[in-house]
CSV table of C-alpha atoms and ligand atoms in Angstrom, one decimal:
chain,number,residue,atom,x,y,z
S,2,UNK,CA,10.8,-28.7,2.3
S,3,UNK,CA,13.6,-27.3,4.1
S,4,UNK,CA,17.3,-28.6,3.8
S,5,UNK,CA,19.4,-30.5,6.7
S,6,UNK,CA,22.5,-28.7,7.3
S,7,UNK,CA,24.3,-30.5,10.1
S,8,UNK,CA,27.8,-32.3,8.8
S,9,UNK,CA,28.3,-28.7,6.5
S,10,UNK,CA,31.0,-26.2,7.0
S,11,UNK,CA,30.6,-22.8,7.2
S,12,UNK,CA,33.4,-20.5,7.5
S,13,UNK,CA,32.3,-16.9,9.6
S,14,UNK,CA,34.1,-13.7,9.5
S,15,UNK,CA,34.1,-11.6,13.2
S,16,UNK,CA,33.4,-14.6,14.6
S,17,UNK,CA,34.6,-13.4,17.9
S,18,UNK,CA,31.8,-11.4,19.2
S,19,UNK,CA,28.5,-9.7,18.4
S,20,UNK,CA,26.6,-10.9,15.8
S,21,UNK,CA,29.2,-13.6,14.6
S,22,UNK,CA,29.8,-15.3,18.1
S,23,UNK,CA,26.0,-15.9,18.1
S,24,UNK,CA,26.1,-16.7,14.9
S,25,UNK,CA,29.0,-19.7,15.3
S,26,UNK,CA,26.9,-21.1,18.3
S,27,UNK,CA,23.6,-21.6,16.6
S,28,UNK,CA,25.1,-23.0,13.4
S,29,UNK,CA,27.5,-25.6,16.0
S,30,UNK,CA,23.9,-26.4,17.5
S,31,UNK,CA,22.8,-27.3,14.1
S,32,UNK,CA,25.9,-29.6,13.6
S,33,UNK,CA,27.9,-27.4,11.2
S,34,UNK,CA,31.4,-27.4,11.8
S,35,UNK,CA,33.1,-23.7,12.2
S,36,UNK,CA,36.0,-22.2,10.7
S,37,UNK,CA,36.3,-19.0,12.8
S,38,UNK,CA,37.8,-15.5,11.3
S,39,UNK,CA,38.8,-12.7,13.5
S,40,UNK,CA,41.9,-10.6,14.4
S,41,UNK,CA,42.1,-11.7,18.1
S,42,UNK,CA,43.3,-15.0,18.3
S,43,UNK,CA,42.6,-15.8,22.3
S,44,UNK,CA,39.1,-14.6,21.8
S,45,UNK,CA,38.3,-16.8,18.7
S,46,UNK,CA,40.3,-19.8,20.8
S,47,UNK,CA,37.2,-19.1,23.7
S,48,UNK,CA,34.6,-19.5,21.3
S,49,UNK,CA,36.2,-22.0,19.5
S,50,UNK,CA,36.0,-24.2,22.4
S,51,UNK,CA,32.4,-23.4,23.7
S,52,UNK,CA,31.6,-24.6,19.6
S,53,UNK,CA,33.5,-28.3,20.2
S,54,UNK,CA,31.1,-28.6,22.9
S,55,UNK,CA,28.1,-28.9,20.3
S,56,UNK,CA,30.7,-32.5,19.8
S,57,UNK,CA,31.4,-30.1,16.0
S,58,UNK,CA,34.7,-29.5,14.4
S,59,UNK,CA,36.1,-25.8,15.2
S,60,UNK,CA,39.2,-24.2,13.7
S,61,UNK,CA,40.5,-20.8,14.1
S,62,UNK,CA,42.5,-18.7,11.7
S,63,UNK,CA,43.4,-15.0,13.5
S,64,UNK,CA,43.9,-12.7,10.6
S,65,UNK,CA,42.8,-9.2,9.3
S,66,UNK,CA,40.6,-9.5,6.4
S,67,UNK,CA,41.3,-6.5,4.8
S,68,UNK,CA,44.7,-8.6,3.9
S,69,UNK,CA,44.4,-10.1,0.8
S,70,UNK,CA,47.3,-12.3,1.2
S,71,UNK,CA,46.7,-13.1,4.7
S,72,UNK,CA,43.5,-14.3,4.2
S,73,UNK,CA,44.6,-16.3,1.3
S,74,UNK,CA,46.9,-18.0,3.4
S,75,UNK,CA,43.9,-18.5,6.1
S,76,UNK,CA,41.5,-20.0,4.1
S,77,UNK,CA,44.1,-22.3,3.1
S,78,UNK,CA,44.4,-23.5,6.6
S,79,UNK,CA,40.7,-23.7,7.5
S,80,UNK,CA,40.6,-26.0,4.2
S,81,UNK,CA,43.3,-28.0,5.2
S,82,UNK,CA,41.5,-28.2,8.8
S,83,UNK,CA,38.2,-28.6,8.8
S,84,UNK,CA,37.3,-28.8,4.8
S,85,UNK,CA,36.5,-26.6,2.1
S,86,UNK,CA,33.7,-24.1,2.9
S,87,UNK,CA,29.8,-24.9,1.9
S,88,UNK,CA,28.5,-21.8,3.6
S,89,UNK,CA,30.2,-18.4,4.0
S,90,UNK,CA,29.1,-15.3,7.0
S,91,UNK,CA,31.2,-12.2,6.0
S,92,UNK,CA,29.9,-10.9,8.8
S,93,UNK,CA,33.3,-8.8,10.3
S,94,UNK,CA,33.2,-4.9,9.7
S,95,UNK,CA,33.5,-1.5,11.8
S,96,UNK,CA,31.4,1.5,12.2
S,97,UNK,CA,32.2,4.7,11.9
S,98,UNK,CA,30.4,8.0,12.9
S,99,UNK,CA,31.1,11.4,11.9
S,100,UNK,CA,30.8,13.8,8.8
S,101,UNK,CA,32.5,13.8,5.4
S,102,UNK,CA,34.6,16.9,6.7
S,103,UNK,CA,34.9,16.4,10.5
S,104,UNK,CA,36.1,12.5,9.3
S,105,UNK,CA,39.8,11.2,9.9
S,106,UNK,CA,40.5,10.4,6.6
S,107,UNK,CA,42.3,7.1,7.4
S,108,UNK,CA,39.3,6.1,9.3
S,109,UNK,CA,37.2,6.9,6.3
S,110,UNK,CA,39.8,4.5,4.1
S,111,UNK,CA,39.9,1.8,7.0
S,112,UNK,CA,36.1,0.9,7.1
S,113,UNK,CA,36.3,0.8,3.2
S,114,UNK,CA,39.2,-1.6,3.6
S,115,UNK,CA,37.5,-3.7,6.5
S,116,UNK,CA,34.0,-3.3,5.0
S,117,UNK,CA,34.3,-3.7,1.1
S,118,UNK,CA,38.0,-4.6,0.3
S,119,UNK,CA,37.5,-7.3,3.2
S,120,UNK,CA,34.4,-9.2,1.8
S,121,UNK,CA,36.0,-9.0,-1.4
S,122,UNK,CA,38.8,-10.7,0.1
S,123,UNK,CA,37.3,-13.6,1.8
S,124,UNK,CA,34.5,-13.9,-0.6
S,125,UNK,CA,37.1,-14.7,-3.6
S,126,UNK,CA,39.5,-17.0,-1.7
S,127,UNK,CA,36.2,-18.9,-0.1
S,128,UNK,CA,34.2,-18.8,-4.0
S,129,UNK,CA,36.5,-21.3,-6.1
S,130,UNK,CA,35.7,-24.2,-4.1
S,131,UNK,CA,31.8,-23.3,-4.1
S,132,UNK,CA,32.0,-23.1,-7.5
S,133,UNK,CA,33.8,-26.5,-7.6
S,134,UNK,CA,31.0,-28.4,-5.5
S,135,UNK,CA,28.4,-26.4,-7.6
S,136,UNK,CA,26.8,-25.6,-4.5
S,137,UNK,CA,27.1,-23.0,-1.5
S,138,UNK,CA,25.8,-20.0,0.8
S,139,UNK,CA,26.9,-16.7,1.2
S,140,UNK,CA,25.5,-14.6,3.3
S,141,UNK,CA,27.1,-11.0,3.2
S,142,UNK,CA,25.6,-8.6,7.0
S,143,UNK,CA,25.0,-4.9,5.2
S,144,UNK,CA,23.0,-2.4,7.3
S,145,UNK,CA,20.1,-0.8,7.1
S,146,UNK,CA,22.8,1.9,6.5
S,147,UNK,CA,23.5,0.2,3.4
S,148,UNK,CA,19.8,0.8,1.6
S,149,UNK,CA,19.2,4.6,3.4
S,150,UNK,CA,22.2,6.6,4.4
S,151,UNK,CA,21.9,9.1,7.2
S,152,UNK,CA,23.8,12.3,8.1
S,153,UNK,CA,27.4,11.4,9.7
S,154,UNK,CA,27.6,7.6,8.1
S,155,UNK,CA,29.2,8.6,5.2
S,156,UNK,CA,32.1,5.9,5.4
S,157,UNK,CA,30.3,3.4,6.8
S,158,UNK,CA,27.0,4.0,4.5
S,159,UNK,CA,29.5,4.3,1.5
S,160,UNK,CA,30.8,0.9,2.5
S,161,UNK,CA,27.9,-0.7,3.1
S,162,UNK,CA,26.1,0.4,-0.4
S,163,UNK,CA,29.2,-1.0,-1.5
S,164,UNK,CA,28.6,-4.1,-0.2
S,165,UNK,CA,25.1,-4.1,-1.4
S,166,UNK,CA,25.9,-4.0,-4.9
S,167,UNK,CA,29.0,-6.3,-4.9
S,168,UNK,CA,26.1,-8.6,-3.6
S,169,UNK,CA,24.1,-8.3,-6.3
S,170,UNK,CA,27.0,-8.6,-9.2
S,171,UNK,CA,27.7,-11.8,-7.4
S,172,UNK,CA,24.4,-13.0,-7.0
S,173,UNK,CA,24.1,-13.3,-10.4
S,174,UNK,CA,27.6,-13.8,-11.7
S,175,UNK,CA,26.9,-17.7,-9.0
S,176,UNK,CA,23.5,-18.3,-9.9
S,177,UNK,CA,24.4,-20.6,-12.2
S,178,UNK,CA,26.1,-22.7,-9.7
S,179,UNK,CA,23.7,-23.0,-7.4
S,180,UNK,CA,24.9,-20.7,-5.1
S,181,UNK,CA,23.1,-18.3,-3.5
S,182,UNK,CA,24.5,-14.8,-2.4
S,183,UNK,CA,22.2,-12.6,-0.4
S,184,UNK,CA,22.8,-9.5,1.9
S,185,UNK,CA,20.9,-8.9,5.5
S,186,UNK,CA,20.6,-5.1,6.9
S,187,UNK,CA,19.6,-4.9,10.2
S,188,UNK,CA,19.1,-1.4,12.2
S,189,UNK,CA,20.4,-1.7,15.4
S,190,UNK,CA,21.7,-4.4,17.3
S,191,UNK,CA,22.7,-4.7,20.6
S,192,UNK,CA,26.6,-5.4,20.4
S,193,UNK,CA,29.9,-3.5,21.2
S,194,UNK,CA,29.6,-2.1,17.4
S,195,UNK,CA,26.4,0.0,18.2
S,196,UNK,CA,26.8,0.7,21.7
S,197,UNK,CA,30.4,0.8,22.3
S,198,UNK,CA,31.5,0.0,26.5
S,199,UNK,CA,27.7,0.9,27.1
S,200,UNK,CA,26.7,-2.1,26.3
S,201,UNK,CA,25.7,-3.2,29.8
S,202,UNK,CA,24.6,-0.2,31.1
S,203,UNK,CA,22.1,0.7,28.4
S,204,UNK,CA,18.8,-0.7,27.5
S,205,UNK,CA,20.3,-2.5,25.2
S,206,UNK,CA,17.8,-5.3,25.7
S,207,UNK,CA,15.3,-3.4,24.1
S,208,UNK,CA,17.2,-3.8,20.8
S,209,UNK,CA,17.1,-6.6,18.3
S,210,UNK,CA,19.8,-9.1,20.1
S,211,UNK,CA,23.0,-11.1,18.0
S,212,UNK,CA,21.2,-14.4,18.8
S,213,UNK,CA,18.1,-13.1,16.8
S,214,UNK,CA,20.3,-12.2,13.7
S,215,UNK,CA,21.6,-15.7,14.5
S,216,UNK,CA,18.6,-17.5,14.4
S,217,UNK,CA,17.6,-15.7,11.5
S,218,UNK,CA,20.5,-16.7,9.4
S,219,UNK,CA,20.5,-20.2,10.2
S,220,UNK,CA,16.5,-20.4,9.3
S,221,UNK,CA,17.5,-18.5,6.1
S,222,UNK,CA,20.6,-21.4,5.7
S,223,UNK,CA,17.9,-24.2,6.3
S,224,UNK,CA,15.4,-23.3,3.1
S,225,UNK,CA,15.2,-25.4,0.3
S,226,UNK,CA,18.8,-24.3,-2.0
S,227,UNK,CA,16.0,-23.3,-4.9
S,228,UNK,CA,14.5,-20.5,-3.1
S,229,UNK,CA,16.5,-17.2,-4.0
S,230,UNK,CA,17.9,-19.0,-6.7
S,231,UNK,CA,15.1,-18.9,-9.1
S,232,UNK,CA,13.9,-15.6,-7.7
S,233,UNK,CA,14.4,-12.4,-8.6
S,234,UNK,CA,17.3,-9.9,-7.5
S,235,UNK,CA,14.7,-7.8,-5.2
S,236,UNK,CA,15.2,-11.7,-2.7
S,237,UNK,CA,18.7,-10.8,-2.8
S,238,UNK,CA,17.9,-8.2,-0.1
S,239,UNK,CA,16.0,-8.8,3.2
S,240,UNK,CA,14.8,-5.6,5.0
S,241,UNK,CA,14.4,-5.8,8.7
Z,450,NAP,N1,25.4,-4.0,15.8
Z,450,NAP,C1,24.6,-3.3,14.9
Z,450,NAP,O1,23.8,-2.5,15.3
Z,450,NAP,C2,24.7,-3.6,13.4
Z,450,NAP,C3,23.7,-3.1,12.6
Z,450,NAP,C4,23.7,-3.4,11.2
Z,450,NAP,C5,24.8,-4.1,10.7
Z,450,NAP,N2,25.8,-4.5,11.5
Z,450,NAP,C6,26.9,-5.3,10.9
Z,450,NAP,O2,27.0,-6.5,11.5
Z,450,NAP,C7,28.4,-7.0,11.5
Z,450,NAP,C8,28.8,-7.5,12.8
Z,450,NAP,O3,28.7,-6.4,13.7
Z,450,NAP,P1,28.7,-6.6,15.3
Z,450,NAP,O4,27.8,-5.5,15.8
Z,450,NAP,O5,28.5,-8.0,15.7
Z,450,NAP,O6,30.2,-6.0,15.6
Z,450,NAP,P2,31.2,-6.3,16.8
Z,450,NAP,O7,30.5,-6.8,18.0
Z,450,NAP,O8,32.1,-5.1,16.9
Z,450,NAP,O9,32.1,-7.6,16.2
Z,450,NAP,C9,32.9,-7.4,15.1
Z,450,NAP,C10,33.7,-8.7,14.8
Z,450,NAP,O10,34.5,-8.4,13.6
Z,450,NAP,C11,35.8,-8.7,13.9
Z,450,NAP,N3,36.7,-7.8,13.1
Z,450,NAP,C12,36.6,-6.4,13.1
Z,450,NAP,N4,37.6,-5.9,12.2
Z,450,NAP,C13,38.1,-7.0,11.7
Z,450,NAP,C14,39.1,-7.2,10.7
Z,450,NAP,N5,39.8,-6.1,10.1
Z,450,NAP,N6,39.5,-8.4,10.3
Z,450,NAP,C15,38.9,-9.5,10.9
Z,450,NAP,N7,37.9,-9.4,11.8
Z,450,NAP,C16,37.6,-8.2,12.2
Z,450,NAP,C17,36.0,-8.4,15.4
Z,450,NAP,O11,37.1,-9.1,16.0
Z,450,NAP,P3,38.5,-8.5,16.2
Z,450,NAP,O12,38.4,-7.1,16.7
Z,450,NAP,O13,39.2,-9.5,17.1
Z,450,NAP,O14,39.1,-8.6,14.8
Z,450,NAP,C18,34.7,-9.0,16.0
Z,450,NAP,O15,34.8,-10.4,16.1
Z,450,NAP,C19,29.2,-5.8,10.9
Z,450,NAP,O16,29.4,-6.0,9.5
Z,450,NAP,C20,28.3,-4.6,11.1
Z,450,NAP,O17,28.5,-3.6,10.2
Z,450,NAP,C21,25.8,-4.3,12.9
């Protein structure tokens, strides 16, 4: 039997866009109330009010997750605004294409920063208060890129194998608390991160769309909170 998650609150990372916008609308659908992370206030503010119209609780805290002490100082608020987080998306990160040598080296550093050092962030100010309810969901968006690099993704591969095995430390470091930590890697998807201002004009539609990654997640959010608990590590990962 699946598990009712209207009245929870989840907390999503890049919430303004892509794959997290979708993501905040189908969880507001299901009743959840949204804490919304971003770095672009006005945008977050937009989607923030097209999730009160699902009649859920929406607040927005505009900060750069690869921050530590900003984002300490956001989760704060969220908590103070909407309640302590029972589900978390770290879903927020950048691409980056190009090889080791051709690379910008601050570019190589910066998708490290937004893509490992920012998960880490959120994920340990979020954590503490899972830990308290012994209960909680945190669902971490890898890559496909982060199972099988390919030439010109060093950075962003890097960072995303990163990810995957910060996942599975912390899968099993919260297993004990009933929560459950998993990764999803998706190829492409059709957002501004894969296609850039082509969006529109490409055949994007052909790809796998944010709402489906959306759907997905919420669907995964919905099983009973044994599954992946009292599985093994390989459930920790879901290939598309
Ligand atoms: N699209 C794909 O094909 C694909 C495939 C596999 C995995 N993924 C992963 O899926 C996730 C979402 O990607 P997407 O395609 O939806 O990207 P997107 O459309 O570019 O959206 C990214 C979101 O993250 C936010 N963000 C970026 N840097 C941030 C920072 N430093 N601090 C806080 N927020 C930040 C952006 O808002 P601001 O700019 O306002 O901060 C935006 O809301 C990423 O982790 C990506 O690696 C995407």
């Amino acid at each position: 039997m699946g598990q009712n998650i209207k009245g929870k609150v989840a907390y999503v990372t890049g919430a303004g866009r892509g794959i997290g916008k979708a993501t905040v609308l189908e969880l507001a659908r299901e009743g959840v109330d949204i804490g919304l992370i971003a770095r672009t206030e006005s945008t977050l503010n937009e989607v923030a009010e097209e999730v009160r119209s699902y009649g859920v609780q929406a607040s927005v805290a505009a900060v750069d997750i690869s921050d530590l002490e900003a984002v300490d100082q956001a989760v704060e608020q969220l908590k103070k605004e909407i309640g302590p987080a029972d589900i978390l998306i770290n879903n927020a990160g950048i691409g980056s294409k190009g090889t080791l040598l051709e690379s910008d080296p601050d570019e190589w550093k910066r998708t490290f920063e937004v893509n490992v050092f920012g998960v880490y962030h959120v994920t340990r100010a979020v954590l503490p208060h899972m830990v308290e309810k012994d209960r909680g969901d945190i669902i971490n968006i890898s890559s496909s890129n982060g199972l099988k690099a390919t030439a010109g993704s060093s950075s962003y591969s890097g960072s995303k194998f990163a990810l995957q095995g910060m996942t599975e430390a912390l899968m099993q470091e919260v297993r004990p608390n009933n929560i459950r930590v998993q990764t999803l890697n998706p190829s492409l998807v059709a957002t501004e991160l894969a296609f850039g201002d082509q969006l529109e004009e490409s055949n994007a539609d052909k790809f796998m769309q944010p709402e489906d990654m959306a759907e997905y997640m919420v669907s995964l959010l919905k099983l009973n909170q044994r599954i992946f608990i009292k599985q093994s590590l390989q459930w920790a990962t879901n290939p598309f």
